[in-house]
Amino acid sequence: MTASNPDGTQDFGVYVHIPFCATRCDYCDFATWTDRQHLQDSYVDACVTDLRRRVEEGLVPLASSVFFGGGTPSLLPPEQLMTILGEIPRTSTAEVTVECNPDSIDRSGLDIYRAHGVNRLSFGVQSFDEQVLAGLGRTHNPANVERVVADARLAGFDNFNLDLIYGTPGESVDQWLATVNSAIALNPPHLSMYALTVEPGTPMGANVRAGALAPDDDDQATKYELADELLTKAKMPWYEISNWAQVGYECRHNLLHWATGDYLAIGCAAHGHRARSRYWNLRTPERYIAAIAAQESPEAGSEVLDLNAQREEEFVLALRTSTGVSARKVDPEVISACVDAGLIDHIASTDRLVLTRRGRLLATEVTVRLLAGNNAGPRYDGVLTAMGKDRPSV
Amino acid sequence: MNAQPRFRNFAIVAHIDHGKSTLADRLLELCGAVEARDMRAQYLDSMDIERERGITIKAQNVRLKWRDHILHLIDTPGHVDFGYEVSRSLAACEGALLLVDASQGIEAQTLANCFSALEANLTIVAVLNKIDLPAAEPEKRAAEIEKVLGIPADEILRISAKTGEGVAELLDVIVERVPPPTGDPDAPLQALIFDSSYDPYRGVVSSLRVFNGTLTSGSSLRYINASALHEAEEVGVRSPSPSPVAALGPGEVGYLIAGIKAVGEAKVGETVTNAANPGVALAGYEDPKPMVFCGLYPVDGDEYVELRESLAKLRLNDSSFTYEPETSGALGFGFRCGFLGLLHMEIVRERLEREYNLSLVATAPNVEYRAYLISGESEVVDNPSALPSPNQIERIEEPFVDVTALTPSEYVGAVMELAQQRRGEQTRMEYISEERVELVYTIPLAEIVSDFFDQLKSRTRGYASLDYEPAGYRVANLAKVDILLNSVAVDAFSTIVHRDKAYDYGRKMTEKLSELIPRQLFDVPIQAAIGGRIIARQTVKARRKDVIAKCYGGDVSRKRKLLERQKEGKKRMKQIGRVEVPQEAFVAALTLDS
């Protein structure tokens, strides 16, 4: 799978990380802080400087997608956020997404985004159930979602995503289905639905270690299957394990990740991909700001994969999408065993292997099996070089 | 027969912790055999395991000079597993020193070994030790000994090996009471091997006692039972450091090196004679048969070859365990090993792990069954998974033992209850004093090799002691319980149990495995079965989800590492039918078992 366009150009993405939040959600292990608002101005300046420098170095082709993630990008004054966007050279059709908290964005802010070329919004909804939201340590009022979606439409956004989380301990299947139906009722072009994952080092991780109820795989599997059924009926087919969209509204920036395309990392803790190298920036906003001020590279580490590892990674990522992987290099016996087990479909017309609903939930097992039966070249050799002071993280 | 008036040969018979090693240390000091500055505790116990556990595994001997006499002390392994070795050590002596803790009183194994000494016509010198302890009750203990062994209480010595009190007098009493050995120096040579150990540089070093004739360095020897010829490379005595001598005469104890490469060729009980002028074999030679069996497997399958080589090396030094290769679907390549008893099994395993740096997993120990088939044939079964199917079997016999337990009287009820639970039949019960009781039961050996000893100790707060001896085979109502994983038997968990206990085993094992076996892509039934009949069942529900929800920029490297771990894990999986199980799960199921 490649990220090339019909005209032969390669897609290129820019990811900008905004590490500020009003409050921290209990499950979140992202690089974000609730007490660093005083850094906002210098942080935005640093992002701008970083971008200018990279553009001057000639390392930034025209972006086909830009993604402001976080953190909570909508926590920044919209004009300030847009000064960063103003520095990013991009194609006329580029997809530009801003992640928003329904509580921290209003109609005027959305108008400013729109005026500067933002054409896609992603709302962190997680659930429409107040009890479930409380269980996640989220504060927003579900009624705000309806309001902000209406405002977005009025501001001219026809493309937006809602993020949902399923499988919070204590969430009933009915509560989850009500959330999915509430989301569908808003007719979103795009939905991301994530199984709640307990990460170490989060308040939720500490609670679970102390004996609090943990998410249950079987419960999450049931909820995934039911939601997938509802969305298929609502004409929003899956296109990646955790992503559903109306046809034509698949997120271009995300597709770039799964096609191992190149993307530039701007901001602290951001990850980038350049040819065969993955790299990541310094984790804290302070160190990022300091590095930019000192005219040093903000990159904290990188790893270069050899060709086999790279191919394997392409295979693994592509298998997560509805495009699937080529069947050509996979042992036919392994294919038929996986087909018989209801894990994959073998699409005859394209000779590709695509995960079934059951297979998506068991994607790790399927991946390991297919790789074991993958005859492509010599064995995986792994990372060629890895360096850096920070461990990779989002 | 000429008396050899200068010599006295004696063994020490004692229960663990009754002070045998401390007394041996004191004797060495008093006789000047070891300089004070070279003295260390438990001088004669040379193996780490012996020192740590306070047990003697190998027989040791030391030559002591006391006034005008030469004393040979032969230190014997006291444990029931080594009964044959004990009997050969006793055969090398004229006297036995019965050492009893003055607060604990005589224990079952000591009593059994003491009876062996009496049967071998040894003179018993009874000694109460630890009289310095406040809890010592020498009068009571002496009365007990008089009652069970008929040794007059007023002849029983009282000492403290720790302080040295009474030890010199003890040496005088040994000289006075133990008869000197007899033997004809001009008769054909007869020397009894009572221990052999392997030295990587010198080969086998045997400890022996000359009965008749003279063992001369450099002479040609015949090992009568092995029908082999060897040359006496070196003959010597230990005092306690070894020193070569020209010859050993009748009544003398020493060592012999004869260029032998494995202890199996110089077994305990062997008679050594002159090649040119051979005598006849001494009585009592046996080839001890293993009584307890288990499978030994390397935790890491790559260590199989090392395990095989280590077993071969260990066997150079211990010919009493057996091993042969076997393959288990659950555990891979390993060996079915036979041992003299549970302690012997533990020692061999511990030595393999410690001295050869192996990590091992053992299947549950079992005894040797005799299966009589309807066809008229019979089979000896030392691996439960090899038992023929129930419809072919006419009857099964299992080994029984006569168990002697000595317990404080307050625990008689607890001991009787345990023995009955273990299918024991009482044959005798006797109060050896007001407060101590001797109980004798006939019990299937299989019941002893599970956790009988631990149970006995815990139910009597450690006060009861145990000894047993084989009592032949008997028919029993036994069943083989197989554990099936998705309908495929897992050999490592097959067991033979009494029918009344089959359900209990099946339920416990299926429950345990259902917690340890990872979920598969389909429901996996775990069943316990006798023949075709299912007696217990658990189900490991199918795994439904393993996917990582998010996979964006920063997740990719993490995901790749996770996948690498998954792939590695997959390689270590054992395939039982369609079910993939990490070997650790089987190892855990076996090690949790008790």
PDB file of C-alpha atoms in Angstrom, chain A residues 151-357:
ATOM      1  CA  ASP A 151     -22.768  25.096  15.253  1.00  0.00           C
ATOM      2  CA  ALA A 152     -20.239  23.257  13.108  1.00  0.00           C
ATOM      3  CA  ARG A 153     -22.779  22.678  10.381  1.00  0.00           C
ATOM      4  CA  LEU A 154     -23.816  26.354  10.534  1.00  0.00           C
ATOM      5  CA  ALA A 155     -20.168  27.355  10.260  1.00  0.00           C
ATOM      6  CA  GLY A 156     -19.944  25.334   7.053  1.00  0.00           C
ATOM      7  CA  PHE A 157     -18.284  22.109   8.250  1.00  0.00           C
ATOM      8  CA  ASP A 158     -19.734  19.099   6.484  1.00  0.00           C
ATOM      9  CA  ASN A 159     -16.919  16.835   7.649  1.00  0.00           C
ATOM     10  CA  PHE A 160     -16.496  15.966  11.270  1.00  0.00           C
ATOM     11  CA  ASN A 161     -15.702  13.017  13.503  1.00  0.00           C
ATOM     12  CA  LEU A 162     -17.007  11.928  16.863  1.00  0.00           C
ATOM     13  CA  ASP A 163     -14.705   9.934  19.160  1.00  0.00           C
ATOM     14  CA  LEU A 164     -16.449   7.318  21.286  1.00  0.00           C
ATOM     15  CA  ILE A 165     -15.106   4.983  23.973  1.00  0.00           C
ATOM     16  CA  TYR A 166     -16.710   1.636  24.759  1.00  0.00           C
ATOM     17  CA  GLY A 167     -16.275  -0.831  27.549  1.00  0.00           C
ATOM     18  CA  THR A 168     -15.884   1.506  30.510  1.00  0.00           C
ATOM     19  CA  PRO A 169     -16.376  -0.652  33.611  1.00  0.00           C
ATOM     20  CA  GLY A 170     -19.965  -0.271  34.738  1.00  0.00           C
ATOM     21  CA  GLU A 171     -21.247   0.699  31.274  1.00  0.00           C
ATOM     22  CA  SER A 172     -24.126  -1.601  30.313  1.00  0.00           C
ATOM     23  CA  VAL A 173     -24.632  -2.849  26.776  1.00  0.00           C
ATOM     24  CA  ASP A 174     -27.814  -0.760  26.619  1.00  0.00           C
ATOM     25  CA  GLN A 175     -25.980   2.359  27.715  1.00  0.00           C
ATOM     26  CA  TRP A 176     -23.428   1.759  24.998  1.00  0.00           C
ATOM     27  CA  LEU A 177     -26.041   1.169  22.293  1.00  0.00           C
ATOM     28  CA  ALA A 178     -27.806   4.370  23.367  1.00  0.00           C
ATOM     29  CA  THR A 179     -24.531   6.253  22.914  1.00  0.00           C
ATOM     30  CA  VAL A 180     -23.981   4.772  19.449  1.00  0.00           C
ATOM     31  CA  ASN A 181     -27.552   5.602  18.451  1.00  0.00           C
ATOM     32  CA  SER A 182     -27.212   9.149  19.777  1.00  0.00           C
ATOM     33  CA  ALA A 183     -24.078   9.526  17.666  1.00  0.00           C
ATOM     34  CA  ILE A 184     -25.733   8.114  14.556  1.00  0.00           C
ATOM     35  CA  ALA A 185     -28.674  10.460  15.100  1.00  0.00           C
ATOM     36  CA  LEU A 186     -26.250  13.375  14.582  1.00  0.00           C
ATOM     37  CA  ASN A 187     -25.414  11.944  11.158  1.00  0.00           C
ATOM     38  CA  PRO A 188     -21.638  12.274  11.546  1.00  0.00           C
ATOM     39  CA  PRO A 189     -19.602  11.578   8.398  1.00  0.00           C
ATOM     40  CA  HIS A 190     -16.965   9.847  10.538  1.00  0.00           C
ATOM     41  CA  LEU A 191     -16.854   7.897  13.814  1.00  0.00           C
ATOM     42  CA  SER A 192     -13.893   6.613  15.787  1.00  0.00           C
ATOM     43  CA  MET A 193     -14.705   4.097  18.461  1.00  0.00           C
ATOM     44  CA  TYR A 194     -12.042   2.903  20.846  1.00  0.00           C
ATOM     45  CA  ALA A 195     -12.092   0.125  23.404  1.00  0.00           C
ATOM     46  CA  LEU A 196     -11.187   1.665  26.738  1.00  0.00           C
ATOM     47  CA  THR A 197      -7.617   0.607  27.424  1.00  0.00           C
ATOM     48  CA  VAL A 198      -6.097   0.884  30.862  1.00  0.00           C
ATOM     49  CA  GLU A 199      -2.626   2.363  30.548  1.00  0.00           C
ATOM     50  CA  PRO A 200      -0.060   2.256  33.322  1.00  0.00           C
ATOM     51  CA  GLY A 201       0.691   5.617  34.852  1.00  0.00           C
ATOM     52  CA  THR A 202      -2.853   6.950  34.526  1.00  0.00           C
ATOM     53  CA  PRO A 203      -5.328   7.516  37.380  1.00  0.00           C
ATOM     54  CA  MET A 204      -7.378   4.676  35.931  1.00  0.00           C
ATOM     55  CA  GLY A 205      -4.316   2.426  35.820  1.00  0.00           C
ATOM     56  CA  ALA A 206      -3.678   3.154  39.499  1.00  0.00           C
ATOM     57  CA  ASN A 207      -7.321   2.468  40.374  1.00  0.00           C
ATOM     58  CA  VAL A 208      -7.312  -0.859  38.584  1.00  0.00           C
ATOM     59  CA  ARG A 209      -4.069  -1.825  40.268  1.00  0.00           C
ATOM     60  CA  ALA A 210      -5.715  -0.986  43.578  1.00  0.00           C
ATOM     61  CA  GLY A 211      -8.529  -3.373  42.739  1.00  0.00           C
ATOM     62  CA  ALA A 212     -11.033  -1.254  40.797  1.00  0.00           C
ATOM     63  CA  LEU A 213     -12.974  -2.996  38.063  1.00  0.00           C
ATOM     64  CA  ALA A 214     -10.990  -3.295  34.801  1.00  0.00           C
ATOM     65  CA  PRO A 215     -12.493  -3.286  31.313  1.00  0.00           C
ATOM     66  CA  ASP A 216     -13.532  -6.757  30.211  1.00  0.00           C
ATOM     67  CA  ASP A 217     -12.468  -8.094  26.806  1.00  0.00           C
ATOM     68  CA  ASP A 218     -15.662 -10.076  26.293  1.00  0.00           C
ATOM     69  CA  ASP A 219     -17.844  -7.089  27.128  1.00  0.00           C
ATOM     70  CA  GLN A 220     -15.844  -4.918  24.739  1.00  0.00           C
ATOM     71  CA  ALA A 221     -16.081  -7.551  22.011  1.00  0.00           C
ATOM     72  CA  THR A 222     -19.851  -7.666  22.368  1.00  0.00           C
ATOM     73  CA  LYS A 223     -20.075  -3.884  22.228  1.00  0.00           C
ATOM     74  CA  TYR A 224     -17.815  -3.706  19.186  1.00  0.00           C
ATOM     75  CA  GLU A 225     -19.870  -6.231  17.293  1.00  0.00           C
ATOM     76  CA  LEU A 226     -23.167  -4.543  18.116  1.00  0.00           C
ATOM     77  CA  ALA A 227     -21.861  -1.092  17.199  1.00  0.00           C
ATOM     78  CA  ASP A 228     -20.336  -2.340  13.951  1.00  0.00           C
ATOM     79  CA  GLU A 229     -23.693  -3.807  13.030  1.00  0.00           C
ATOM     80  CA  LEU A 230     -25.494  -0.532  13.731  1.00  0.00           C
ATOM     81  CA  LEU A 231     -22.984   1.508  11.758  1.00  0.00           C
ATOM     82  CA  THR A 232     -23.031  -0.836   8.788  1.00  0.00           C
ATOM     83  CA  LYS A 233     -26.802  -0.393   8.715  1.00  0.00           C
ATOM     84  CA  ALA A 234     -26.327   3.363   8.964  1.00  0.00           C
ATOM     85  CA  LYS A 235     -24.160   3.257   5.825  1.00  0.00           C
ATOM     86  CA  MET A 236     -20.975   3.920   7.720  1.00  0.00           C
ATOM     87  CA  PRO A 237     -18.760   0.928   6.930  1.00  0.00           C
ATOM     88  CA  TRP A 238     -15.551   0.314   8.837  1.00  0.00           C
ATOM     89  CA  TYR A 239     -12.355   1.274   7.066  1.00  0.00           C
ATOM     90  CA  GLU A 240      -9.981   0.634   9.940  1.00  0.00           C
ATOM     91  CA  ILE A 241     -10.411  -1.449  13.061  1.00  0.00           C
ATOM     92  CA  SER A 242     -11.465   1.532  15.176  1.00  0.00           C
ATOM     93  CA  ASN A 243     -12.779   3.857  12.404  1.00  0.00           C
ATOM     94  CA  TRP A 244     -16.015   4.080  10.463  1.00  0.00           C
ATOM     95  CA  ALA A 245     -17.028   6.659   7.833  1.00  0.00           C
ATOM     96  CA  GLN A 246     -19.528   7.469   5.210  1.00  0.00           C
ATOM     97  CA  VAL A 247     -17.967   6.693   1.827  1.00  0.00           C
ATOM     98  CA  GLY A 248     -15.573   9.467   0.856  1.00  0.00           C
ATOM     99  CA  TYR A 249     -15.172  10.771   4.395  1.00  0.00           C
ATOM    100  CA  GLU A 250     -12.339   8.521   5.503  1.00  0.00           C
ATOM    101  CA  CYS A 251      -9.711  10.541   7.329  1.00  0.00           C
ATOM    102  CA  ARG A 252      -6.896  11.184   4.898  1.00  0.00           C
ATOM    103  CA  HIS A 253      -4.411  11.941   7.633  1.00  0.00           C
ATOM    104  CA  ASN A 254      -5.081   8.654   9.422  1.00  0.00           C
ATOM    105  CA  LEU A 255      -4.854   6.724   6.160  1.00  0.00           C
ATOM    106  CA  LEU A 256      -1.381   8.156   5.771  1.00  0.00           C
ATOM    107  CA  HIS A 257      -0.337   6.481   9.045  1.00  0.00           C
ATOM    108  CA  TRP A 258      -1.621   3.128   7.937  1.00  0.00           C
ATOM    109  CA  ALA A 259      -0.057   3.422   4.500  1.00  0.00           C
ATOM    110  CA  THR A 260       3.328   4.197   6.126  1.00  0.00           C
ATOM    111  CA  GLY A 261       3.353   7.558   4.376  1.00  0.00           C
ATOM    112  CA  ASP A 262       5.521  10.446   5.505  1.00  0.00           C
ATOM    113  CA  TYR A 263       4.378  12.999   8.046  1.00  0.00           C
ATOM    114  CA  LEU A 264       6.113  15.805   9.857  1.00  0.00           C
ATOM    115  CA  ALA A 265       6.012  16.083  13.648  1.00  0.00           C
ATOM    116  CA  ILE A 266       5.541  19.563  15.101  1.00  0.00           C
ATOM    117  CA  GLY A 267       5.316  20.172  18.838  1.00  0.00           C
ATOM    118  CA  CYS A 268       6.377  18.242  21.892  1.00  0.00           C
ATOM    119  CA  ALA A 269       5.951  14.466  21.959  1.00  0.00           C
ATOM    120  CA  ALA A 270       4.825  14.460  18.330  1.00  0.00           C
ATOM    121  CA  HIS A 271       5.820  11.489  16.174  1.00  0.00           C
ATOM    122  CA  GLY A 272       6.896  11.753  12.555  1.00  0.00           C
ATOM    123  CA  HIS A 273       7.776   9.396   9.742  1.00  0.00           C
ATOM    124  CA  ARG A 274      10.335  10.178   7.090  1.00  0.00           C
ATOM    125  CA  ALA A 275      11.286   7.594   4.489  1.00  0.00           C
ATOM    126  CA  ARG A 276      12.253   4.554   6.579  1.00  0.00           C
ATOM    127  CA  SER A 277      12.715   6.437   9.807  1.00  0.00           C
ATOM    128  CA  ARG A 278      10.335   7.042  12.678  1.00  0.00           C
ATOM    129  CA  TYR A 279      11.216   9.886  15.012  1.00  0.00           C
ATOM    130  CA  TRP A 280       9.696  11.572  18.015  1.00  0.00           C
ATOM    131  CA  ASN A 281      10.103  14.966  19.612  1.00  0.00           C
ATOM    132  CA  LEU A 282      11.058  15.895  23.167  1.00  0.00           C
ATOM    133  CA  ARG A 283       8.216  14.986  25.473  1.00  0.00           C
ATOM    134  CA  THR A 284       7.566  18.120  27.541  1.00  0.00           C
ATOM    135  CA  PRO A 285       6.541  21.548  26.203  1.00  0.00           C
ATOM    136  CA  GLU A 286       9.334  23.186  28.238  1.00  0.00           C
ATOM    137  CA  ARG A 287      12.053  21.116  26.608  1.00  0.00           C
ATOM    138  CA  TYR A 288      10.537  21.563  23.179  1.00  0.00           C
ATOM    139  CA  ILE A 289      10.402  25.331  23.619  1.00  0.00           C
ATOM    140  CA  ALA A 290      13.964  25.377  24.949  1.00  0.00           C
ATOM    141  CA  ALA A 291      15.310  23.282  22.076  1.00  0.00           C
ATOM    142  CA  ILE A 292      13.697  25.526  19.457  1.00  0.00           C
ATOM    143  CA  ALA A 293      14.954  28.645  21.271  1.00  0.00           C
ATOM    144  CA  ALA A 294      18.470  27.180  21.295  1.00  0.00           C
ATOM    145  CA  GLN A 295      18.212  26.459  17.577  1.00  0.00           C
ATOM    146  CA  GLU A 296      18.548  22.769  18.322  1.00  0.00           C
ATOM    147  CA  SER A 297      16.593  19.915  16.828  1.00  0.00           C
ATOM    148  CA  PRO A 298      13.538  19.077  18.923  1.00  0.00           C
ATOM    149  CA  GLU A 299      13.853  15.418  17.970  1.00  0.00           C
ATOM    150  CA  ALA A 300      14.423  13.166  20.951  1.00  0.00           C
ATOM    151  CA  GLY A 301      14.953   9.870  19.209  1.00  0.00           C
ATOM    152  CA  SER A 302      14.449   7.884  16.088  1.00  0.00           C
ATOM    153  CA  GLU A 303      14.559   4.384  14.713  1.00  0.00           C
ATOM    154  CA  VAL A 304      15.326   3.157  11.240  1.00  0.00           C
ATOM    155  CA  LEU A 305      13.761  -0.079  10.115  1.00  0.00           C
ATOM    156  CA  ASP A 306      15.426  -2.410   7.679  1.00  0.00           C
ATOM    157  CA  LEU A 307      13.582  -3.351   4.548  1.00  0.00           C
ATOM    158  CA  ASN A 308      12.066  -6.514   5.977  1.00  0.00           C
ATOM    159  CA  ALA A 309      10.903  -4.829   9.134  1.00  0.00           C
ATOM    160  CA  GLN A 310       9.464  -2.060   7.031  1.00  0.00           C
ATOM    161  CA  ARG A 311       7.585  -4.511   4.838  1.00  0.00           C
ATOM    162  CA  GLU A 312       6.297  -6.305   7.858  1.00  0.00           C
ATOM    163  CA  GLU A 313       5.101  -3.035   9.350  1.00  0.00           C
ATOM    164  CA  GLU A 314       3.324  -2.139   6.117  1.00  0.00           C
ATOM    165  CA  PHE A 315       1.655  -5.531   6.213  1.00  0.00           C
ATOM    166  CA  VAL A 316       0.600  -5.160   9.836  1.00  0.00           C
ATOM    167  CA  LEU A 317      -0.825  -1.677   9.368  1.00  0.00           C
ATOM    168  CA  ALA A 318      -2.577  -2.470   6.105  1.00  0.00           C
ATOM    169  CA  LEU A 319      -4.214  -5.510   7.660  1.00  0.00           C
ATOM    170  CA  ARG A 320      -5.963  -3.178  10.093  1.00  0.00           C
ATOM    171  CA  THR A 321      -7.739  -1.451   7.202  1.00  0.00           C
ATOM    172  CA  SER A 322     -10.608  -2.563   5.003  1.00  0.00           C
ATOM    173  CA  THR A 323      -8.202  -2.532   2.054  1.00  0.00           C
ATOM    174  CA  GLY A 324      -6.440  -5.462   3.650  1.00  0.00           C
ATOM    175  CA  VAL A 325      -3.244  -7.123   2.438  1.00  0.00           C
ATOM    176  CA  SER A 326      -2.238  -8.957  -0.691  1.00  0.00           C
ATOM    177  CA  ALA A 327      -2.757 -12.717  -0.438  1.00  0.00           C
ATOM    178  CA  ARG A 328       0.059 -13.401  -2.855  1.00  0.00           C
ATOM    179  CA  LYS A 329       2.873 -13.916  -0.379  1.00  0.00           C
ATOM    180  CA  VAL A 330       0.948 -15.660   2.371  1.00  0.00           C
ATOM    181  CA  ASP A 331       0.996 -19.431   2.779  1.00  0.00           C
ATOM    182  CA  PRO A 332      -2.308 -20.719   1.288  1.00  0.00           C
ATOM    183  CA  GLU A 333      -2.702 -23.175   4.154  1.00  0.00           C
ATOM    184  CA  VAL A 334      -2.553 -20.372   6.695  1.00  0.00           C
ATOM    185  CA  ILE A 335      -5.042 -18.397   4.609  1.00  0.00           C
ATOM    186  CA  SER A 336      -7.525 -21.214   4.455  1.00  0.00           C
ATOM    187  CA  ALA A 337      -7.146 -21.930   8.172  1.00  0.00           C
ATOM    188  CA  CYS A 338      -7.874 -18.271   8.959  1.00  0.00           C
ATOM    189  CA  VAL A 339     -10.777 -18.196   6.503  1.00  0.00           C
ATOM    190  CA  ASP A 340     -12.196 -21.378   8.033  1.00  0.00           C
ATOM    191  CA  ALA A 341     -11.875 -19.879  11.506  1.00  0.00           C
ATOM    192  CA  GLY A 342     -13.922 -16.900  10.302  1.00  0.00           C
ATOM    193  CA  LEU A 343     -11.044 -14.499  10.861  1.00  0.00           C
ATOM    194  CA  ILE A 344     -10.462 -13.207   7.325  1.00  0.00           C
ATOM    195  CA  ASP A 345     -12.212 -12.990   3.972  1.00  0.00           C
ATOM    196  CA  HIS A 346     -10.213 -13.777   0.883  1.00  0.00           C
ATOM    197  CA  ILE A 347     -11.514 -11.303  -1.720  1.00  0.00           C
ATOM    198  CA  ALA A 348     -11.199 -13.143  -5.013  1.00  0.00           C
ATOM    199  CA  SER A 349     -11.490 -10.109  -7.294  1.00  0.00           C
ATOM    200  CA  THR A 350      -8.547  -8.319  -5.702  1.00  0.00           C
ATOM    201  CA  ASP A 351      -6.737 -11.336  -4.222  1.00  0.00           C
ATOM    202  CA  ARG A 352      -6.612  -9.502  -0.915  1.00  0.00           C
ATOM    203  CA  LEU A 353      -7.143 -10.649   2.642  1.00  0.00           C
ATOM    204  CA  VAL A 354      -9.491  -8.561   4.753  1.00  0.00           C
ATOM    205  CA  LEU A 355     -10.354  -9.044   8.413  1.00  0.00           C
ATOM    206  CA  THR A 356     -13.880 -10.177   9.235  1.00  0.00           C
ATOM    207  CA  ARG A 357     -15.695  -8.576  12.182  1.00  0.00           C
TER     208      ARG A 357
END
